[in-house]
mmCIF file of C-alpha atoms in Angstrom:
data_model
loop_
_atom_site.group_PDB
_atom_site.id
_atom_site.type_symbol
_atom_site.label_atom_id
_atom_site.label_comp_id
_atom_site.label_asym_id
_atom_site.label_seq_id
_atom_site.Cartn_x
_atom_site.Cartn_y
_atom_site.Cartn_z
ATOM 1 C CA UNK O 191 0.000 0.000 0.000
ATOM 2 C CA UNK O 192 1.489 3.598 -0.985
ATOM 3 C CA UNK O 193 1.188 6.352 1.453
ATOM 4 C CA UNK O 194 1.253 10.095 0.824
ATOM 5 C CA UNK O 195 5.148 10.411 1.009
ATOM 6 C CA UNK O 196 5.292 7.226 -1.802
ATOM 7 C CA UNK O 197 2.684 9.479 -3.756
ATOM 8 C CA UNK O 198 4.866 12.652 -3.190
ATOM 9 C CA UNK O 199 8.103 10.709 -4.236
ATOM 10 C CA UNK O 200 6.733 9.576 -7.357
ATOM 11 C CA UNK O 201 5.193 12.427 -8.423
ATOM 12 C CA UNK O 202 8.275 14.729 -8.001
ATOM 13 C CA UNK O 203 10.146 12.533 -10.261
ATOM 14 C CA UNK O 204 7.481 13.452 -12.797
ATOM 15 C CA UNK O 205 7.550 16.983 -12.655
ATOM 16 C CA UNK O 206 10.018 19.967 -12.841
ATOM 17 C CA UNK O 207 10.721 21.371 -9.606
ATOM 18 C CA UNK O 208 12.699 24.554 -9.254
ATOM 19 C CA UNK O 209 14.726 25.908 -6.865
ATOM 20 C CA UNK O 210 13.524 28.524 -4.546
ATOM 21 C CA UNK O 211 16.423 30.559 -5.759
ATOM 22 C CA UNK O 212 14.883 30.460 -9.046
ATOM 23 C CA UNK O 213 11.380 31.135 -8.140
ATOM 24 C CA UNK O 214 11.194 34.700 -8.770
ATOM 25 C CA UNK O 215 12.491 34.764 -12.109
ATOM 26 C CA UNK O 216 10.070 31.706 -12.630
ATOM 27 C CA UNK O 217 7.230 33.797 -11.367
ATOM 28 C CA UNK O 218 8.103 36.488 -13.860
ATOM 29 C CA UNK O 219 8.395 34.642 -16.578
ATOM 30 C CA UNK O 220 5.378 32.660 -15.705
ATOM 31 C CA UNK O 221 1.298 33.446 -17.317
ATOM 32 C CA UNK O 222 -0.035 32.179 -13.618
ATOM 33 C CA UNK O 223 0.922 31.566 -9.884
ATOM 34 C CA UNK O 224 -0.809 29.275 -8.410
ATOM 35 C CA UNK O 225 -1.569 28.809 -4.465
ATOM 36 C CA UNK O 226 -2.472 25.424 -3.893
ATOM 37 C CA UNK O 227 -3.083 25.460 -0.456
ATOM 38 C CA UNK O 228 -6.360 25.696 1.504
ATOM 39 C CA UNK O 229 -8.558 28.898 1.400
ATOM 40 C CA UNK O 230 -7.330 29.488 5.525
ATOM 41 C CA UNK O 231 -3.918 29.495 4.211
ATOM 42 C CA UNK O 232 -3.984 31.500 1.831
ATOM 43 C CA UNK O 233 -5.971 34.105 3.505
ATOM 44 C CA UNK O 234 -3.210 34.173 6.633
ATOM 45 C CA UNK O 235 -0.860 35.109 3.681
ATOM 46 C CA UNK O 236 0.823 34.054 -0.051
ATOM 47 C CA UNK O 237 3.021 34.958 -2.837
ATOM 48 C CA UNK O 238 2.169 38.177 -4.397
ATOM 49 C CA UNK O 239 -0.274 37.956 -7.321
ATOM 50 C CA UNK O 240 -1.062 34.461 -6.606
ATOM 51 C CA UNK O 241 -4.293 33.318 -7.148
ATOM 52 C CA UNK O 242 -5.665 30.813 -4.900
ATOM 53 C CA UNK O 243 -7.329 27.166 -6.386
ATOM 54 C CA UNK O 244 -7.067 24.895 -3.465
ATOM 55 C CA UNK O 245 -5.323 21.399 -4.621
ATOM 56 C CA UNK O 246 -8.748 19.713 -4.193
ATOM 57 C CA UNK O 247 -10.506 21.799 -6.280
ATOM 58 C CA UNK O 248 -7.834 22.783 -9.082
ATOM 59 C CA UNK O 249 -8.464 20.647 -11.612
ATOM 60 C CA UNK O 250 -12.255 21.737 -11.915
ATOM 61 C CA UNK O 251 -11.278 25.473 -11.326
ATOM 62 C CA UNK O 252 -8.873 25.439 -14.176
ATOM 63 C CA UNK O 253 -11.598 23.197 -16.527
ATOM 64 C CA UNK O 254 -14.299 26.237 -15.855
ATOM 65 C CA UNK O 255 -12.027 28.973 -16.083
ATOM 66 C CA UNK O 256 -11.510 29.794 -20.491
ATOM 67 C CA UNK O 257 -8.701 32.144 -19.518
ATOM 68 C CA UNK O 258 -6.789 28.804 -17.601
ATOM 69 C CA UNK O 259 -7.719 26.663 -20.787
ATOM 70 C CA UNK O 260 -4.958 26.871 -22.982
ATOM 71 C CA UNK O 261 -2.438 24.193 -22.619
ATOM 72 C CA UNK O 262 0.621 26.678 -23.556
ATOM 73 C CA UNK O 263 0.476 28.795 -20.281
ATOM 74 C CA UNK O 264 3.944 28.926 -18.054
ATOM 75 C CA UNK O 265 2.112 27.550 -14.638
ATOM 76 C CA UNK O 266 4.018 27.910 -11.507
ATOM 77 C CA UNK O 267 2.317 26.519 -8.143
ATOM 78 C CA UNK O 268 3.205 26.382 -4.489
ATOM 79 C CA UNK O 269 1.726 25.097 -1.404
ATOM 80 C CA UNK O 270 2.981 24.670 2.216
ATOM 81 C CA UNK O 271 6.055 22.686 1.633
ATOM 82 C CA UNK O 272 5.769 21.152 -1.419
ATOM 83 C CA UNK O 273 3.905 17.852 -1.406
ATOM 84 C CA UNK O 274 0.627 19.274 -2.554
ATOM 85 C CA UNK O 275 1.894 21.368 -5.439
ATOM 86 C CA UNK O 276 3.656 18.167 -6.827
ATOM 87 C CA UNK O 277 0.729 16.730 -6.695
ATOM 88 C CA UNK O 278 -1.108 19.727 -8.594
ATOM 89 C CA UNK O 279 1.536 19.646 -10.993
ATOM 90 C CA UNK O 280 1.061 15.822 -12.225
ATOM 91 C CA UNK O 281 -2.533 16.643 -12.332
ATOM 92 C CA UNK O 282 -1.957 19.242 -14.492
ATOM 93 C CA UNK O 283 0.415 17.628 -16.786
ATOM 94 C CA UNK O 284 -2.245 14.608 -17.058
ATOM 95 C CA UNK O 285 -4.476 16.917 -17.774
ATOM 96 C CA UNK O 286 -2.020 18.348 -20.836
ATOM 97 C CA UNK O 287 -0.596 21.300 -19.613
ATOM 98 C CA UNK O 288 2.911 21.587 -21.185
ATOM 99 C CA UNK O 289 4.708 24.141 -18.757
ATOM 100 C CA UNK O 290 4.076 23.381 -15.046
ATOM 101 C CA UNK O 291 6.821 24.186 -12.331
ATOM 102 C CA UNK O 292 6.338 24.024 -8.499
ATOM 103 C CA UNK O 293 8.881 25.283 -6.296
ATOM 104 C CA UNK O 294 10.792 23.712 -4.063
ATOM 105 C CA UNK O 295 10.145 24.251 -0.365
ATOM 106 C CA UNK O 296 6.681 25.726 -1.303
ATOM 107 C CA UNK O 297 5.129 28.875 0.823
ATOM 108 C CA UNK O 298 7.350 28.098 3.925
ATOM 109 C CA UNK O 299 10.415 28.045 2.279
ATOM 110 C CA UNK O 300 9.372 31.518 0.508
ATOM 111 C CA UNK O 301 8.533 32.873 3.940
ATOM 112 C CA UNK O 302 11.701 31.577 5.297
ATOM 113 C CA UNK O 303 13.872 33.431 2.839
ATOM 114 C CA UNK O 304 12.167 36.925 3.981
ATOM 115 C CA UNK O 305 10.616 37.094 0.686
ATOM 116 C CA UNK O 306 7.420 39.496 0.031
ATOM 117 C CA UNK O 307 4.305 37.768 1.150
ATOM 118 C CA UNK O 308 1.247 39.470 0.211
ATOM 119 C CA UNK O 309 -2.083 39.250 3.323
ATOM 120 C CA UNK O 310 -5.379 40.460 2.954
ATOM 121 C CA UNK O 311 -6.211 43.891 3.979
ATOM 122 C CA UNK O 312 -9.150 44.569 6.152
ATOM 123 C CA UNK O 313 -11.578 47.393 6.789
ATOM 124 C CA UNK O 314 -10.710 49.402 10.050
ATOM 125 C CA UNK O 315 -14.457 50.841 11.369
ATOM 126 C CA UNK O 316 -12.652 53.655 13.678
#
């Protein structure tokens, strides 16, 4: 019986994973970012200019979405550590996308790093 960390393994020997010393120039380059995590953890904070389709739902977000349709787009995806966006980025490649690449370390080794994390504003009533 595989567990979670067999399904990990085997799915980041599938997929290109990039340094996190590479991520911004990745995120640049790329059409989309990609937060894979839950809605809670995105909310307490992510990358700037991600948007958020949790890993459970991702695969019917991008099917509904005709601006996430075409197979071409440069796709890079993150989630806490890592696991998850491997994960999202076999789906994605099953599902024909041509350039998918999740970085390494996801969201905590961004936050780690001191790099910019971007957290929702709210409305002061003073």
């Amino acid at each position: 019986m595989k567990t979670a960390h067999d399904l990990v393994i085997a799915a980041k020997s599938r997929i290109q994973e990039i340094p996190l010393a590479d991520a911004e120039q990745a995120i640049r380059e790329a059409d989309v970012l990609l937060d894979v995590r839950e809605a809670e953890e995105y909310a307490a904070g992510h990358l700037p200019g991600a948007i958020h389709a949790s890993r459970g739902m991702l695969e019917f977000k991008l099917s509904n979405s005709p601006e996430l349709s075409s197979r071409d787009l440069k796709i890079v995806l993150y989630c806490k550590t890592s696991g998850r966006a491997a994960l999202a980025a076999c789906a994605l490649h099953d599902m024909g996308y041509l350039n998918v690449k999740s970085i390494s370390g996801g969201f905590d080794a961004w936050a780690g790093a001191g790099k910019p994390i971007a957290k929702p504003v709210l409305p002061t009533f003073e």
